[in-house]
Coordinates of C-alpha atoms in Angstrom, one line a residue:
Chain A
X1 CA -21.3 20.0 23.0
X2 CA -18.1 20.7 21.3
X3 CA -16.9 23.1 23.7
X4 CA -17.3 20.7 26.5
X5 CA -15.4 17.9 24.1
X6 CA -12.6 20.6 23.7
X7 CA -12.9 21.3 27.8
X8 CA -12.0 17.9 28.2
X9 CA -9.6 17.4 25.6
X10 CA -7.7 19.9 27.3
X11 CA -8.4 18.6 30.9
X12 CA -6.9 15.2 29.4
X13 CA -3.4 17.5 28.1
X14 CA -2.7 19.0 31.4
X15 CA -3.2 14.9 33.5
X16 CA -1.0 13.6 30.6
X17 CA 1.7 11.7 30.6
X18 CA 4.6 13.3 30.5
X19 CA 8.4 13.1 31.8
X20 CA 8.6 15.5 34.5
X21 CA 11.9 16.4 34.6
X22 CA 15.2 16.3 32.4
X23 CA 18.5 15.5 34.3
X24 CA 21.4 16.2 33.4
X25 CA 23.5 13.1 34.2
X26 CA 27.3 13.2 33.1
X27 CA 26.3 15.0 30.1
X28 CA 23.8 12.9 29.0
X29 CA 19.7 14.0 28.8
X30 CA 17.9 11.5 31.0
X31 CA 14.1 11.6 31.4
X32 CA 12.2 9.0 33.3
X33 CA 8.5 8.6 34.3
X34 CA 7.4 5.6 36.7
X35 CA 3.6 5.2 37.1
X36 CA 3.7 1.6 38.2
X37 CA 3.2 -0.4 35.3
X38 CA 4.6 -3.8 36.5
X39 CA 7.5 -3.7 33.4
X40 CA 9.8 -0.9 33.0
X41 CA 11.2 0.0 29.3
X42 CA 14.5 1.8 28.5
X43 CA 15.3 3.9 25.6
X44 CA 18.4 5.4 24.4
X45 CA 18.2 7.6 21.4
X46 CA 20.5 8.7 19.5
X47 CA 20.6 11.1 17.2
X48 CA 21.8 9.3 14.5
X49 CA 18.6 8.0 11.5
X50 CA 18.9 8.0 8.3
X51 CA 19.3 11.4 7.1
X52 CA 22.3 12.0 8.8
X53 CA 24.2 8.3 7.3
X54 CA 27.4 9.4 5.5
X55 CA 27.2 6.6 3.7
X56 CA 23.6 5.0 2.2
X57 CA 21.9 2.5 4.1
X58 CA 24.8 2.3 6.9
X59 CA 22.4 4.1 9.6
X60 CA 20.0 0.8 8.5
X61 CA 23.2 -1.6 9.3
X62 CA 23.8 0.2 12.2
X63 CA 20.4 -0.5 13.7
X64 CA 20.7 -4.2 12.8
X65 CA 23.9 -4.1 14.1
X66 CA 22.2 -3.7 18.0
X67 CA 23.2 -5.8 21.0
X68 CA 26.2 -7.9 18.6
X69 CA 29.3 -8.4 20.5
X70 CA 31.0 -6.3 22.6
X71 CA 33.7 -5.6 25.1
X72 CA 31.4 -7.2 28.0
X73 CA 29.7 -9.9 26.2
X74 CA 29.1 -12.1 23.5
X75 CA 26.1 -11.9 20.7
X76 CA 25.1 -14.8 22.0
X77 CA 25.3 -14.0 26.0
X78 CA 23.3 -10.7 24.8
X79 CA 20.5 -13.0 24.1
X80 CA 21.0 -16.1 26.3
X81 CA 21.3 -13.3 29.6
X82 CA 18.4 -11.2 28.3
X83 CA 16.2 -14.7 27.9
X84 CA 17.0 -15.6 31.3
X85 CA 15.7 -12.2 32.3
X86 CA 13.6 -12.5 30.5
X87 CA 13.5 -9.0 28.6
X88 CA 13.3 -8.2 25.4
X89 CA 16.0 -6.2 23.4
X90 CA 14.7 -4.4 19.6
X91 CA 16.3 -1.6 17.8
X92 CA 14.1 0.8 15.5
X93 CA 15.7 3.5 13.2
X94 CA 13.2 6.4 12.0
X95 CA 14.6 9.2 9.5
X96 CA 15.8 10.8 12.9
X97 CA 16.8 8.9 14.9
X98 CA 18.2 5.1 16.2
X99 CA 16.3 4.4 19.3
X100 CA 18.0 1.2 21.3
X101 CA 15.6 -0.5 23.7
X102 CA 15.3 -2.6 26.3
X103 CA 11.9 -4.1 28.1
X104 CA 12.2 -6.0 31.1
X105 CA 10.6 -6.9 34.7
X106 CA 10.9 -4.3 37.4
X107 CA 14.3 -5.2 39.3
X108 CA 16.2 -5.8 36.5
X109 CA 17.4 -2.2 35.0
X110 CA 20.8 -2.7 35.9
X111 CA 21.4 -6.0 33.5
X112 CA 19.5 -4.1 30.8
X113 CA 21.0 -0.7 31.2
X114 CA 24.6 -2.4 30.7
X115 CA 23.8 -4.6 27.7
X116 CA 22.2 -1.3 26.2
X117 CA 25.7 1.0 27.2
X118 CA 27.9 -1.6 26.7
X119 CA 27.0 -1.4 22.4
X120 CA 26.9 2.0 22.7
X121 CA 30.7 2.3 24.5
X122 CA 32.0 -0.5 23.7
X123 CA 30.6 -2.6 20.5
X124 CA 33.7 -4.7 18.4
X125 CA 31.9 -4.5 15.1
X126 CA 33.3 -7.8 14.3
X127 CA 33.4 -8.5 10.4
X128 CA 32.2 -11.9 11.0
X129 CA 29.3 -10.7 12.5
X130 CA 28.5 -8.0 10.1
X131 CA 28.7 -11.0 7.5
X132 CA 27.1 -13.4 8.7
X133 CA 24.2 -11.9 10.6
X134 CA 24.0 -8.1 9.5
X135 CA 24.0 -8.4 5.8
X136 CA 21.6 -10.4 5.4
X137 CA 19.1 -9.3 7.9
X138 CA 19.3 -6.1 5.5
X139 CA 18.3 -7.9 2.8
X140 CA 15.5 -9.3 4.2
X141 CA 14.3 -5.9 5.8
X142 CA 14.9 -4.3 2.5
X143 CA 13.0 -7.4 0.6
X144 CA 10.2 -7.1 3.1
X145 CA 10.4 -3.2 2.0
X146 CA 10.1 -3.7 -1.3
X147 CA 7.4 -5.8 -1.3
X148 CA 5.1 -3.2 1.0
X149 CA 3.7 -0.9 -1.8
X150 CA 3.0 1.6 1.0
X151 CA 7.0 1.4 2.3
X152 CA 8.0 1.6 -1.5
X153 CA 5.4 4.6 -2.1
X154 CA 6.5 7.0 1.3
X155 CA 10.6 6.1 0.8
X156 CA 10.5 7.7 -3.0
X157 CA 8.1 10.2 -1.8
X158 CA 10.9 11.2 0.8
X159 CA 13.4 11.3 -1.7
X160 CA 11.5 13.3 -4.3
X161 CA 10.3 15.7 -1.9
X162 CA 13.7 16.3 0.2
X163 CA 16.3 14.6 -2.1
X164 CA 19.4 14.8 0.2
X165 CA 19.2 14.6 4.2
X166 CA 15.5 12.8 4.8
X167 CA 14.9 11.9 1.4
X168 CA 17.9 8.9 1.7
X169 CA 16.1 5.9 2.5
X170 CA 15.2 3.8 5.9
X171 CA 16.9 0.8 4.1
X172 CA 20.2 -0.1 2.9
X173 CA 19.7 -1.1 -1.0
X174 CA 20.6 -4.9 -1.7
X175 CA 23.6 -2.9 -3.7
X176 CA 25.0 -0.9 -1.4
X177 CA 28.8 -1.5 -1.1
X178 CA 28.7 -1.5 3.0
X179 CA 31.6 -2.5 4.7
X180 CA 31.9 -2.9 8.7
X181 CA 34.6 -0.3 9.5
X182 CA 31.9 2.3 7.3
X183 CA 29.4 1.5 10.3
X184 CA 32.5 1.6 13.2
X185 CA 32.7 5.5 12.0
X186 CA 29.3 6.1 11.7
X187 CA 28.7 4.9 14.8
X188 CA 31.6 6.7 16.7
X189 CA 30.4 9.7 14.8
X190 CA 27.0 9.3 16.6
X191 CA 27.7 7.7 19.7
X192 CA 28.9 10.8 22.7
X193 CA 27.2 12.6 25.1
X194 CA 25.5 15.0 24.0
X195 CA 23.9 13.5 21.0
X196 CA 22.1 10.6 23.7
X197 CA 19.3 10.9 25.8
X198 CA 18.2 8.2 27.6
X199 CA 14.3 7.6 28.8
X200 CA 12.7 5.1 31.2
X201 CA 9.5 4.5 31.9
X202 CA 8.8 2.3 35.1
X203 CA 11.6 2.8 36.5
X204 CA 13.0 5.6 38.6
X205 CA 14.4 9.0 37.2
X206 CA 17.8 8.7 40.3
X207 CA 18.2 5.5 39.8
X208 CA 18.7 5.5 35.5
X209 CA 20.5 8.7 36.3
X210 CA 22.9 6.5 39.0
X211 CA 23.0 3.6 36.3
X212 CA 23.8 5.7 33.3
X213 CA 26.3 8.6 34.7
X214 CA 28.4 4.7 35.7
X215 CA 27.8 2.7 32.3
X216 CA 28.7 6.0 30.3
X217 CA 31.1 7.8 32.0
X218 CA 33.7 6.0 29.5
X219 CA 31.6 7.7 26.9
X220 CA 33.3 10.7 24.8
X221 CA 31.6 13.6 26.2
X222 CA 31.5 15.6 22.3
X223 CA 32.8 15.7 19.0
X224 CA 31.3 16.3 15.8
X225 CA 28.0 16.2 16.0
X226 CA 26.8 14.7 13.0
X227 CA 25.7 17.6 10.2
X228 CA 23.5 17.6 7.7
X229 CA 21.7 20.5 5.5
X230 CA 18.7 22.3 6.3
X231 CA 16.2 21.0 4.3
X232 CA 14.5 21.9 1.4
X233 CA 11.3 20.4 -0.2
X234 CA 11.1 19.8 -4.1
X235 CA 8.6 17.9 -4.9
X236 CA 8.6 15.9 -8.3
X237 CA 6.3 12.8 -9.5
X238 CA 7.4 9.1 -9.8
X239 CA 5.8 5.8 -11.0
X240 CA 7.1 2.4 -10.2
X241 CA 5.9 -1.6 -11.3
X242 CA 4.9 -3.4 -8.2
X243 CA 3.4 -6.6 -9.1
X244 CA 2.2 -7.3 -5.7
X245 CA -0.2 -5.7 -2.9
X246 CA -2.8 -3.3 -3.3
X247 CA -2.6 -0.1 -6.5
X248 CA -1.3 2.7 -4.3
X249 CA -1.0 6.8 -5.1
X250 CA 1.2 9.2 -2.5
X251 CA 0.0 12.7 -3.3
X252 CA 2.3 14.7 -1.0
X253 CA 3.1 18.3 -0.2
X254 CA 5.9 19.4 1.8
X255 CA 6.5 21.9 4.1
X256 CA 10.0 23.3 5.7
X257 CA 10.1 24.2 9.1
X258 CA 9.1 23.0 12.2
X259 CA 5.6 21.4 11.6
X260 CA 3.0 23.8 12.4
X261 CA -0.4 23.2 13.8
X262 CA -2.3 24.0 10.9
X263 CA -1.0 21.1 9.0
X264 CA -2.7 18.7 12.0
X265 CA -5.4 20.0 11.9
X266 CA -5.9 19.7 7.8
X267 CA -4.7 16.0 8.2
X268 CA -7.2 15.6 10.7
X269 CA -9.4 17.5 9.0
X270 CA -9.2 15.1 5.4
X271 CA -8.3 11.8 7.6
X272 CA -11.1 9.8 6.2
X273 CA -10.8 7.6 9.5
X274 CA -13.9 6.9 11.5
X275 CA -14.6 7.4 15.1
X276 CA -17.0 4.8 15.1
X277 CA -15.9 1.8 13.8
X278 CA -17.7 0.4 10.7
X279 CA -19.2 3.8 9.7
X280 CA -17.9 5.5 7.1
X281 CA -17.3 9.1 9.1
X282 CA -17.5 12.3 8.1
X283 CA -14.9 13.5 6.8
X284 CA -14.9 15.5 3.2
X285 CA -13.0 12.6 1.7
X286 CA -14.7 9.5 3.0
X287 CA -17.9 10.0 1.3
X288 CA -17.6 10.5 -2.4
X289 CA -14.6 8.0 -2.6
X290 CA -15.9 4.4 -4.0
X291 CA -15.8 1.3 -1.8
X292 CA -13.1 -1.0 -2.5
X293 CA -10.6 1.9 -2.4
X294 CA -9.3 4.0 0.7
X295 CA -7.8 7.4 1.5
X296 CA -5.5 8.1 4.3
X297 CA -4.2 11.1 5.4
X298 CA -0.3 10.8 6.7
X299 CA 1.1 13.8 8.9
X300 CA 5.0 13.4 9.0
X301 CA 6.8 15.3 11.2
X302 CA 10.7 15.9 11.3
X303 CA 12.6 18.8 12.8
X304 CA 13.0 21.3 10.6
X305 CA 10.2 19.7 7.6
X306 CA 7.0 18.0 7.3
X307 CA 5.7 16.1 4.5
X308 CA 2.0 15.7 4.4
X309 CA 0.0 14.0 1.6
X310 CA -3.1 11.5 0.6
X311 CA -2.5 7.7 0.8
X312 CA -5.4 6.5 -1.7
X313 CA -5.0 2.3 -2.1
X314 CA -7.4 0.1 -4.2
X315 CA -8.0 -2.7 -5.5
X316 CA -8.1 -1.5 -9.0
X317 CA -6.5 0.7 -10.7
X318 CA -10.3 3.3 -11.6
X319 CA -10.9 2.7 -8.3
X320 CA -7.8 4.4 -6.7
X321 CA -8.0 7.2 -9.5
X322 CA -11.7 7.9 -8.5
X323 CA -10.6 8.1 -5.0
X324 CA -8.0 10.4 -5.5
X325 CA -10.1 12.5 -7.9
X326 CA -12.5 13.2 -4.5
X327 CA -9.2 13.3 -1.9
X328 CA -7.7 15.5 -4.3
X329 CA -10.8 18.1 -4.7
X330 CA -11.8 17.7 -0.9
X331 CA -8.0 18.8 0.3
X332 CA -8.4 21.8 -2.8
X333 CA -11.3 22.9 -1.0
X334 CA -10.5 22.9 2.7
X335 CA -7.3 25.3 1.2
X336 CA -9.2 27.7 -0.6
X337 CA -10.4 30.2 1.8
X338 CA -13.4 30.0 3.4
X339 CA -13.1 26.7 2.3
X340 CA -14.0 25.2 5.6
X341 CA -17.0 25.4 7.8
X342 CA -16.4 26.4 11.6
X343 CA -18.3 23.5 12.6
X344 CA -15.6 21.6 10.2
X345 CA -12.7 23.7 11.6
X346 CA -13.6 22.9 15.4
X347 CA -14.0 18.9 14.4
X348 CA -10.5 18.9 12.6
X349 CA -9.5 20.5 15.4
X350 CA -10.1 18.6 18.3
X351 CA -9.5 15.6 16.6
X352 CA -5.9 16.6 15.8
X353 CA -5.6 17.5 19.5
X354 CA -6.6 14.2 20.9
X355 CA -4.2 12.5 18.0
X356 CA -1.2 14.8 19.4
X357 CA -2.7 13.7 23.4
X358 CA -3.1 9.8 23.0
X359 CA 0.4 9.5 21.2
X360 CA 2.2 10.0 24.5
X361 CA -0.9 7.2 25.7
X362 CA 1.6 4.6 24.4
X363 CA 5.2 3.7 25.6
X364 CA 6.6 3.9 21.8
X365 CA 4.6 7.5 21.4
X366 CA 5.9 8.3 24.6
X367 CA 9.6 7.7 23.2
X368 CA 8.9 8.5 19.7
X369 CA 6.8 12.1 20.0
X370 CA 8.7 13.4 24.1
X371 CA 12.3 11.9 23.1
X372 CA 13.1 13.9 20.1
X373 CA 11.8 16.8 22.2
X374 CA 14.6 15.9 25.4
X375 CA 16.9 15.2 22.9
X376 CA 16.4 18.6 21.9
X377 CA 16.8 20.0 25.0
X378 CA 13.1 21.8 24.7
X379 CA 10.5 21.1 27.3
X380 CA 9.2 17.3 27.2
X381 CA 5.2 17.5 27.2
X382 CA 2.9 17.9 24.1
X383 CA 1.7 21.2 25.8
X384 CA 3.3 23.4 23.4
X385 CA 1.1 21.7 20.3
X386 CA -1.9 21.6 22.4
X387 CA -1.7 25.3 22.6
X388 CA -0.4 26.2 19.4
X389 CA -4.1 23.9 18.2
X390 CA -6.2 25.6 20.9
X391 CA -4.8 28.8 19.1
X392 CA -5.5 28.4 15.6
X393 CA -8.2 30.1 13.6
X394 CA -9.9 29.1 10.6
X395 CA -7.9 31.8 8.4
X396 CA -4.2 30.5 9.2
X397 CA -5.8 27.0 8.4
X398 CA -6.4 27.7 4.8
X399 CA -4.0 30.8 4.4
X400 CA -1.3 27.7 6.0
X401 CA -3.0 24.7 3.6
X402 CA -3.4 27.3 0.1
X403 CA 0.5 28.0 0.7
X404 CA 1.1 24.1 1.2
X405 CA -0.7 23.6 -2.1
X406 CA 1.1 26.2 -4.1
X407 CA 4.3 23.6 -4.2
X408 CA 4.7 21.4 -6.4
X409 CA 3.2 17.9 -5.2
X410 CA 4.9 14.9 -4.8
X411 CA 3.3 12.3 -7.3
X412 CA 3.9 8.8 -6.3
X413 CA 2.4 5.6 -8.4
X414 CA 3.3 2.3 -7.3
X415 CA 1.4 -1.0 -8.4
X416 CA 0.3 -1.3 -12.7
X417 CA 2.0 1.7 -13.4
X418 CA 0.0 1.5 -16.9
X419 CA -3.1 2.3 -15.8
X420 CA -2.4 4.4 -12.6
X421 CA -3.7 8.0 -12.4
X422 CA -1.0 10.8 -13.6
X423 CA -1.1 14.1 -11.3
X424 CA -3.1 16.4 -13.8
X425 CA -6.1 13.5 -14.4
X426 CA -6.7 13.8 -10.7
X427 CA -7.2 17.0 -10.3
X428 CA -3.5 18.2 -9.7
Chain B
X1 CA 43.9 -32.5 22.7
X2 CA 43.0 -34.2 19.0
X3 CA 42.0 -30.9 18.4
X4 CA 43.3 -28.8 15.1
X5 CA 44.9 -26.3 18.1
X6 CA 46.5 -29.3 20.1
X7 CA 48.4 -28.9 22.9
X8 CA 51.8 -27.2 22.3
X9 CA 54.9 -26.5 24.5
X10 CA 55.3 -23.5 22.3
X11 CA 54.7 -20.8 24.5
X12 CA 56.9 -22.1 27.3
X13 CA 59.8 -22.8 25.0
X14 CA 59.8 -19.1 24.1
X15 CA 59.1 -17.6 27.4
X16 CA 62.6 -19.3 28.7
X17 CA 65.5 -17.3 26.6
X18 CA 68.0 -20.5 27.2
X19 CA 65.2 -23.4 25.9
X20 CA 64.5 -20.8 22.9
X21 CA 68.1 -20.3 22.0
X22 CA 68.7 -24.0 22.1
X23 CA 65.8 -25.3 20.5
X24 CA 64.9 -22.4 17.8
X25 CA 67.6 -24.2 15.7
X26 CA 65.9 -27.7 15.9
X27 CA 62.8 -25.9 15.3
X28 CA 63.4 -24.5 12.1
X29 CA 65.4 -27.8 11.1
X30 CA 62.3 -29.5 11.0
X31 CA 59.8 -27.2 9.6
X32 CA 62.4 -26.8 6.8
X33 CA 62.5 -31.3 6.9
X34 CA 58.4 -31.3 6.7
X35 CA 58.3 -30.2 3.3
X36 CA 55.5 -28.1 2.8
X37 CA 57.6 -24.8 2.2
X38 CA 59.0 -26.2 -0.6
X39 CA 55.6 -27.3 -1.8
X40 CA 54.7 -23.0 -0.9
X41 CA 52.0 -24.2 1.7
X42 CA 51.8 -22.5 5.3
X43 CA 52.4 -24.2 7.7
X44 CA 48.1 -22.9 8.5
X45 CA 47.3 -24.5 5.5
X46 CA 48.0 -28.4 6.7
X47 CA 45.3 -27.7 9.9
X48 CA 43.2 -30.8 9.8
X49 CA 40.1 -29.0 8.1
X50 CA 37.2 -31.2 8.3
X51 CA 36.1 -30.3 11.3
X52 CA 33.3 -27.5 12.0
X53 CA 35.2 -25.1 14.2
X54 CA 38.1 -24.5 10.9
X55 CA 35.4 -24.6 8.4
X56 CA 33.6 -21.7 10.0
X57 CA 37.3 -19.9 10.5
X58 CA 38.0 -20.4 7.0
X59 CA 34.4 -18.5 6.2
X60 CA 35.9 -16.1 7.9
X61 CA 39.3 -14.9 6.2
X62 CA 38.9 -12.2 4.2
X63 CA 38.6 -12.7 0.7
X64 CA 42.4 -12.3 -0.1
X65 CA 43.5 -14.8 2.5
X66 CA 40.7 -16.8 0.8
X67 CA 42.0 -16.6 -2.7
X68 CA 45.9 -17.0 -1.6
X69 CA 45.1 -20.3 0.4
X70 CA 43.2 -21.6 -2.7
X71 CA 45.8 -20.9 -5.3
X72 CA 48.7 -22.7 -2.5
X73 CA 46.5 -25.5 -2.7
X74 CA 46.4 -25.4 -6.4
X75 CA 50.5 -24.6 -6.6
X76 CA 50.9 -27.6 -4.2
X77 CA 48.9 -30.0 -6.3
X78 CA 50.8 -29.9 -9.6
X79 CA 53.5 -30.3 -7.3
X80 CA 52.1 -33.2 -6.3
X81 CA 51.4 -34.0 -10.3
X82 CA 54.6 -33.6 -11.2
X83 CA 56.3 -35.4 -8.6
X84 CA 58.4 -32.9 -7.1
X85 CA 59.1 -29.7 -5.0
X86 CA 58.6 -26.1 -6.3
X87 CA 62.3 -24.9 -8.3
X88 CA 64.3 -23.2 -5.0
X89 CA 63.3 -19.3 -5.7
X90 CA 59.6 -20.5 -5.2
X91 CA 59.8 -22.4 -1.8
X92 CA 58.4 -20.4 0.7
X93 CA 59.8 -18.3 2.7
X94 CA 60.7 -19.1 6.5
X95 CA 58.6 -15.5 7.4
X96 CA 56.2 -16.3 5.8
X97 CA 55.3 -18.7 6.7
X98 CA 52.8 -17.5 9.1
X99 CA 49.6 -18.4 11.8
X100 CA 47.3 -16.8 9.5
X101 CA 44.5 -19.0 9.9
X102 CA 44.8 -19.4 14.0
X103 CA 43.2 -16.6 15.5
X104 CA 39.8 -17.3 13.4
X105 CA 39.7 -21.1 14.7
X106 CA 40.4 -19.9 18.0
X107 CA 37.6 -17.7 18.0
X108 CA 35.3 -20.1 16.8
X109 CA 36.4 -22.4 19.5
X110 CA 35.8 -20.0 22.1
X111 CA 31.9 -19.3 20.2
X112 CA 32.0 -23.1 20.3
X113 CA 32.9 -23.3 24.0
X114 CA 30.4 -20.8 25.1
X115 CA 27.6 -21.9 23.2
X116 CA 28.1 -25.0 25.2
X117 CA 28.5 -23.7 28.4
X118 CA 24.7 -22.1 27.6
X119 CA 23.4 -24.7 26.8
X120 CA 24.6 -26.6 29.6
X121 CA 24.1 -23.8 32.3
X122 CA 21.8 -24.4 35.9
X123 CA 20.1 -21.5 37.0
X124 CA 20.0 -20.6 40.8
X125 CA 18.2 -18.5 42.4
X126 CA 19.9 -15.8 43.6

């Protein structure tokens, strides 16, 4: 039965959605795919996430500056005209990339590519827009992030794990002294042709290439590409008082280098998300945890490092402590040589493969998973990930897991800091 | 027409060399006669500010300009209390009488006009 599942997964992989070709259109990488959806989406993916920022919070500020006035139209004009076309404009920031996205009905691509590219080429970054629109939105974003224990835990975990670079926060601190000139100079350093990829769905590759070639002609071909030092993993422990939301503990381990298939399998093995709704699931974690606590696995892969971790949440610190003990025990068992049964290993690999393949089913997943590959110039498909998972052996799996666990753990407790467990209390 | 930046013949005058030559001394004489420079004020301090666009423009001034503006008003109101102009060496020199607020007001007016245009537009099918 397992064999047939594996076969069907790889069949899925072969027919999976993927950018057919990547065309270099006047120095900009353009990739598009069309399945005949009723709507189109175009994303300008820029290598300029928070790890590249020159001043803390400037990437976040640039994200919130998107679609403000440009040489072609004012902020109000952009909004009103997009509304007339019925399109949706959005900007998202990750640690590696800044993405500007427009979703619209088929046939309106000329206008929306122009909106996106005019922000890239001729945004004005005016002081009054920064003070009247961008600063309040930065503050609101940061406040919302502060109120969410999970976001706080992950932000702090990144800082402890990677310190600078990947460690810099996605959110501008409320005390950041940013000016519109900071944002302008950051934008001019990352908005270059070599640093940009244009991705489209529901749009013809040739049409998109032509539009991009026309609208981005004035963009400088190269410049000082944003630089960052290679990530290294440090680890550490921190505790934060948080009055709202569930009690949260993050137990993480980092690895440098390109994220390996072993980590994906480990994450899938420990993931307590059941395959059947309302059931308990068969993961080694899900059986032992108290009812009012939950354990999720997170694997955050970056270009040169990965952070793997367990998020333990619960209503009370005691429940979190119990659940964290169970989760750490399961993690250590999985990492011990021969600690994982062949059957469990096969299950984990299948689950990991399904996750990798289904991630690119949605438009967001397609853009975030394959966009990075398009930008890096590597093959834009998940085939290599799936092949790597196919080739995985139990011994390689436990070897990687035990090396991972040898490093200093990243331990973050957010909530009732007096009662939440310390690392040694959960068996780390 | 009665807005903060009403109709002005200044651009026409400035574009013609003859007119400029003859009218500039009159303009300078008039500006000095108006007396605001003797109170340490600039011309743009006199713009009627009870008006959405000018209020917006004032809020958009750089912090330093806002401070200087408030300081000039304090000096001028002190002059008013004392029923006399400043000592002559403290009068605002003509070279410092710049239209510091005008570009911001123009921008605010353009924005308001654009908003009105979008609010009242008619959509037609291509």
